[in-house]
Tab-separated table of C-alpha atoms in Angstrom:
chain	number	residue	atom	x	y	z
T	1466	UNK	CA	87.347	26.407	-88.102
T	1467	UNK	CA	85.793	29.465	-88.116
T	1468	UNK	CA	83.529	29.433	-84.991
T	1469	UNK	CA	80.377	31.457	-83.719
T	1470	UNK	CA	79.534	30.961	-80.528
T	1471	UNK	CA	75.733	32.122	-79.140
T	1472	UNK	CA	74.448	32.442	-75.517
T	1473	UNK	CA	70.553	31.444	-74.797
T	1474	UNK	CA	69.090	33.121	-72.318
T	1475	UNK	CA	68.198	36.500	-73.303
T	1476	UNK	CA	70.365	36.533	-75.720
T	1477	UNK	CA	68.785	33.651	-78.566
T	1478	UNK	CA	65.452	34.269	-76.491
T	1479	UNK	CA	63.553	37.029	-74.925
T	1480	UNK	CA	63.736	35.119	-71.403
T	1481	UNK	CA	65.694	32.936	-68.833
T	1482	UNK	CA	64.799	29.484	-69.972
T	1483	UNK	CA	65.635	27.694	-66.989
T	1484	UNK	CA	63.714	30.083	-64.728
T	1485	UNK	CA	60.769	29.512	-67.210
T	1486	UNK	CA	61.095	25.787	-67.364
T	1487	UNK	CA	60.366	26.102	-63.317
T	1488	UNK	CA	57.698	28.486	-63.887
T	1489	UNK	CA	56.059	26.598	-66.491
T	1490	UNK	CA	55.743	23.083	-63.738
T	1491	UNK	CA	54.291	25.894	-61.405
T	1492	UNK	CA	51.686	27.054	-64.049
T	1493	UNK	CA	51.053	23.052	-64.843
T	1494	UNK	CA	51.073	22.252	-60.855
T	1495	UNK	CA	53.162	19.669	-61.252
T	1496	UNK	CA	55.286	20.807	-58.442
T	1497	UNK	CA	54.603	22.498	-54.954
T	1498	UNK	CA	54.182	26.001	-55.808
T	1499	UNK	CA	55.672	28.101	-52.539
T	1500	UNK	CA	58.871	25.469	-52.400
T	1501	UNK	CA	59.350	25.389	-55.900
T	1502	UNK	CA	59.112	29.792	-56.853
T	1503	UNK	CA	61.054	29.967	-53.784
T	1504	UNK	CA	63.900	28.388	-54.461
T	1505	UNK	CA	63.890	28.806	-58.572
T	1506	UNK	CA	63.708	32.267	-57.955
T	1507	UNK	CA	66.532	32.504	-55.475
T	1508	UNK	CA	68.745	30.728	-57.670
T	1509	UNK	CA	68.100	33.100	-60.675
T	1510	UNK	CA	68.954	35.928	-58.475
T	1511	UNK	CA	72.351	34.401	-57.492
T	1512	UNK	CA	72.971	34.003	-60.844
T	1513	UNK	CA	72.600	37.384	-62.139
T	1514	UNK	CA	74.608	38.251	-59.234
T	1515	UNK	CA	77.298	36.000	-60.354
T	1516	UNK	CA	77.132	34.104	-57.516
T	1517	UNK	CA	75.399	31.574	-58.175
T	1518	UNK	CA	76.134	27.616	-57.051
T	1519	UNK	CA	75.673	26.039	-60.586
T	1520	UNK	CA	75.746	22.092	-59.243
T	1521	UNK	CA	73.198	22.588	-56.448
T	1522	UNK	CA	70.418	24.750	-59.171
T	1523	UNK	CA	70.992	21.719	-61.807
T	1524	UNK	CA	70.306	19.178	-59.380
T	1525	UNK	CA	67.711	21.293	-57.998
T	1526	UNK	CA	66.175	21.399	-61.803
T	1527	UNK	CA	66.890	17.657	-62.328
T	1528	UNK	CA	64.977	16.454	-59.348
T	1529	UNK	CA	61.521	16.796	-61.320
T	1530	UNK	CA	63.215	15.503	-64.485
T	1531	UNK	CA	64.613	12.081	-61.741
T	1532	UNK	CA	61.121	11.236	-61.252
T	1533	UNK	CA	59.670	10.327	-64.482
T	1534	UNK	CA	60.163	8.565	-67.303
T	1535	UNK	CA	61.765	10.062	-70.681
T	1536	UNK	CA	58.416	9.899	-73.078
T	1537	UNK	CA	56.397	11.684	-69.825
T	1538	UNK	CA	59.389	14.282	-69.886
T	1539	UNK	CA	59.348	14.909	-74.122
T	1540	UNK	CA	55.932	15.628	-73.781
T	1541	UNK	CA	55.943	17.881	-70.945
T	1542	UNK	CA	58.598	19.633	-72.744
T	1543	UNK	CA	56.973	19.846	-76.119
T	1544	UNK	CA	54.156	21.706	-74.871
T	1545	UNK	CA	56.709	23.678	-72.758
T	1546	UNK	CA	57.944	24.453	-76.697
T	1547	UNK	CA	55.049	25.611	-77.717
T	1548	UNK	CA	53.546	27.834	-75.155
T	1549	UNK	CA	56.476	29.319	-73.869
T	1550	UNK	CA	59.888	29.135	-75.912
T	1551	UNK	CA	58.772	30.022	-79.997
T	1552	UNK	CA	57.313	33.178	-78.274
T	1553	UNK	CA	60.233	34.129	-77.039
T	1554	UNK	CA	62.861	33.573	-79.930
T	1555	UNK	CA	64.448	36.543	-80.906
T	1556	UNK	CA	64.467	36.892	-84.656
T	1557	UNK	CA	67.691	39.156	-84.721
T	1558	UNK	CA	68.815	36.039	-82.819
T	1559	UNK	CA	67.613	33.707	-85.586
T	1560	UNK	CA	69.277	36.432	-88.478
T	1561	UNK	CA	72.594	36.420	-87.056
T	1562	UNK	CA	72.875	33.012	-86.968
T	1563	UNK	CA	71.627	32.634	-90.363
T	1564	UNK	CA	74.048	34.853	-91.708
T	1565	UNK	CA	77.249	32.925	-90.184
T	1566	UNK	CA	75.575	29.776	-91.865
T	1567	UNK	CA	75.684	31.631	-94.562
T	1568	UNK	CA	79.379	32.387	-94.631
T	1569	UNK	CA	80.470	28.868	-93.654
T	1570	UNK	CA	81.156	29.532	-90.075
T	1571	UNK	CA	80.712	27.001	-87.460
T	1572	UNK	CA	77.442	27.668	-85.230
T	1573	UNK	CA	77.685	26.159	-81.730
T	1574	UNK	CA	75.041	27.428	-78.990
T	1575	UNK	CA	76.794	27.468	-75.628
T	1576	UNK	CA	74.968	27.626	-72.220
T	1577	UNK	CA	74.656	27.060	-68.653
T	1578	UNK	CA	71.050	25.718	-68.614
T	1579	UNK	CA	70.875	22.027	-68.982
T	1580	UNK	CA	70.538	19.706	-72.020
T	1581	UNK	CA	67.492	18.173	-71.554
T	1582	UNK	CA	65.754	22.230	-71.560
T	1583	UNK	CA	67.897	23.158	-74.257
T	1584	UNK	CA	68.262	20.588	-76.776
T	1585	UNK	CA	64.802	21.362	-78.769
T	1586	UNK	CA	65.263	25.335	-78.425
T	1587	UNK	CA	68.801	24.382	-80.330
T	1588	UNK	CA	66.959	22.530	-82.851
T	1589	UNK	CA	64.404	25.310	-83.275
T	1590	UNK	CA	67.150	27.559	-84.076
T	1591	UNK	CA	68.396	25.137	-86.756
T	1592	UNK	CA	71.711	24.901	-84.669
T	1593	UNK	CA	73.565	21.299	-84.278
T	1594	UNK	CA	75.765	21.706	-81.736
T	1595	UNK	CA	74.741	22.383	-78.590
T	1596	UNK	CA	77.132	22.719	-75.582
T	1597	UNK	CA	75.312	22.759	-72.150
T	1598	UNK	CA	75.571	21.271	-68.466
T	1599	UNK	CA	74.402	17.805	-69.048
T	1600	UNK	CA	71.986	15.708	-66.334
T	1601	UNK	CA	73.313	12.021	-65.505
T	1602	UNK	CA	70.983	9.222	-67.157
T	1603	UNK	CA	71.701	5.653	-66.026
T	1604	UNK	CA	69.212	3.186	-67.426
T	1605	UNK	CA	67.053	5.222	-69.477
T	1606	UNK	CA	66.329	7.689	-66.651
T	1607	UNK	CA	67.834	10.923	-65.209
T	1608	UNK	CA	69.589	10.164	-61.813
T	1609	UNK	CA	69.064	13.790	-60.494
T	1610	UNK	CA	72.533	14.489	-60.834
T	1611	UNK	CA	74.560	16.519	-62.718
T	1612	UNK	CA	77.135	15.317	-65.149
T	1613	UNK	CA	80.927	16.776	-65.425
T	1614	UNK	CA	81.291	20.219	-64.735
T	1615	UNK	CA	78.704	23.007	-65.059
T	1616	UNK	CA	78.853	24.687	-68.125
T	1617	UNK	CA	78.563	27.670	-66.401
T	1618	UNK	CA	81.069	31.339	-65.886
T	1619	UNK	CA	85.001	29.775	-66.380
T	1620	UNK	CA	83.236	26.248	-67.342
T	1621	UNK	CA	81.664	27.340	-70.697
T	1622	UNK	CA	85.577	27.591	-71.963
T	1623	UNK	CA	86.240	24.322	-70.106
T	1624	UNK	CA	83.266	22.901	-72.499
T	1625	UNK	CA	84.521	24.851	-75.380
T	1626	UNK	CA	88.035	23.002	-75.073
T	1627	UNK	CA	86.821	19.725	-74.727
T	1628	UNK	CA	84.617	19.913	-77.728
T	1629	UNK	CA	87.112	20.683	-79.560
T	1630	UNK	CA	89.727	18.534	-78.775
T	1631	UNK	CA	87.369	15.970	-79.372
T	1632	UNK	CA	87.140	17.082	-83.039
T	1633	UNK	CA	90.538	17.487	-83.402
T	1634	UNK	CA	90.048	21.059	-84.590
T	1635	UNK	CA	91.734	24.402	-83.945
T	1636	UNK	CA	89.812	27.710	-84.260
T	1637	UNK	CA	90.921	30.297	-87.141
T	1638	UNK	CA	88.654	33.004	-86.009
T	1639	UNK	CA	86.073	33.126	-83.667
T	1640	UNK	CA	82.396	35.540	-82.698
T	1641	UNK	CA	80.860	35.526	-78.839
T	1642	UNK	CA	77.436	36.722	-78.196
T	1643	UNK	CA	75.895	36.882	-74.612
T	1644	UNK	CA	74.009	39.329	-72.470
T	1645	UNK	CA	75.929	38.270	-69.118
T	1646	UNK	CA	78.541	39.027	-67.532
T	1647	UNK	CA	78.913	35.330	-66.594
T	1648	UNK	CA	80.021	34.959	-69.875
T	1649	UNK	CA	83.086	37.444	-69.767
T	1650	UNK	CA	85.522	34.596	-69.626
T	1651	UNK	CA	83.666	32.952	-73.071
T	1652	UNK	CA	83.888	36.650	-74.634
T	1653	UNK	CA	87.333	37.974	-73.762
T	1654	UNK	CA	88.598	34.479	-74.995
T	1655	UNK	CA	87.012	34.792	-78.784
T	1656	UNK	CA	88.433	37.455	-81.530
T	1657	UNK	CA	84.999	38.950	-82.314
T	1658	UNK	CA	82.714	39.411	-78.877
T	1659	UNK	CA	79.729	41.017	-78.927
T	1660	UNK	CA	77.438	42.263	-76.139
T	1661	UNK	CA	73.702	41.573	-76.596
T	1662	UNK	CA	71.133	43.181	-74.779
T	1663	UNK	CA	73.689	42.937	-72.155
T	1664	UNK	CA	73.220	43.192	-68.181
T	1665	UNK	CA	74.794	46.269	-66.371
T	1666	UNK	CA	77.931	44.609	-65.206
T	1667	UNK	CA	78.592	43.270	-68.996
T	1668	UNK	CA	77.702	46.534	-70.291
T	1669	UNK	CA	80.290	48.495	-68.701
T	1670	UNK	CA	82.775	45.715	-69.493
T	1671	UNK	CA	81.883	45.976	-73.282
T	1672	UNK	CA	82.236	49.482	-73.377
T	1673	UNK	CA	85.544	49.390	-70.995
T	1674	UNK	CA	86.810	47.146	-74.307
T	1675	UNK	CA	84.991	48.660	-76.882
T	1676	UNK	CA	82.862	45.943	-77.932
T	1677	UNK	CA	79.868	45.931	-79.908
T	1678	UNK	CA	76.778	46.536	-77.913
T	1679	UNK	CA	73.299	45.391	-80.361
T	1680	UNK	CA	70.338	45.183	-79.728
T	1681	UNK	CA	68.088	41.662	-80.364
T	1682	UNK	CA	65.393	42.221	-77.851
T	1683	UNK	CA	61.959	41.689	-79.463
């Protein structure tokens, strides 16, 4: 298999779309707007910090998604599509991944913000696989808990393994693309990693290693 491996946030899209899904209930008041900016906001700094606690933020995001029912949630998020995520698709995004369609290479888009946010954005990209944290569901609901391990710093390779392994398949060569430096573990384990748009502490890294450094932002 020759594998490609893409980051979301600011690196597929122009923004953070976790931290936008939480703006976006603000904007909609469907949540309480001091408790809710508060803590979303906190959590986004810890995670550009690096420090952030990746099971306490999902279950944070999945306590909206706990209390209501899956067709209330698909159309919440479909407008969420619309008003806030095509905007923000980077088309340099969109080109790369075109072009390692074109070459018969494996696409997988590999983050640390939940499945039930990310799912559709993969599908607007045209991209199958998707590997993300993943929210519990038990009986047709979300339990408010997460799943497994975070897909999130060291855990996006833990993901990465396990998909695999459940394929049965073993990787020939291999491209990483993220703006984080979250996501040093991901690109020091692929032959090919590339630094997008990438945040000071992954900027110095890339050019430590001589890695590409490209530009996608819109």
């Amino acid at each position: 298999m020759k594998l490609a491996l893409f980051d979301l946030d600011h690196t597929l899209l122009n923004i953070d779309s976790d931290h936008a899904w939480g703006e976006f209930l603000i904007h909609k008041q469907l949540v309480d707007e001091a408790r809710h900016r508060a803590r979303n906001d906190q959590f986004y700094q810890d995670y550009q910090a690096g420090t952030l606690d990746a099971v306490a933020y999902n279950e944070f995001v999945f306590e909206f998604l706990s209390r209501h029912d899956m067709d209330y949630l698909k159309t919440i998020h479909a407008e969420f599509m619309q008003q806030v995520i095509l905007p923000a698709m980077r088309p340099k995004g969109m080109a790369a991944i075109l072009q390692h369609q074109q070459a018969g290479h494996q696409i997988v888009i590999i983050t640390a913000t939940n499945s039930f946010v990310t799912r559709p954005i993969a599908d607007a990209f045209g991209v199958a696989d998707l590997i993300a944290s993943q929210p519990e569901i038990c009986d047709e609901r979300y339990t408010g808990r997460l799943q497994g391990e975070p897909c999130f710093q060291a855990g996006k390779l833990h993901h990465l393994k396990q998909w695999l392994a459940e394929r049965g398949a073993e990787i020939e060569e291999s491209w990483g693309y993220s703006d984080s430096f979250n996501d040093r573990f991901l690109l020091e384990f692929v032959d090919h990693p590339v630094a997008v748009n990438p945040d000071t502490r992954l900027h110095a890294h890339a050019l430590a290693h001589v890695w590409p450094v490209e530009d996608w932002s819109i």
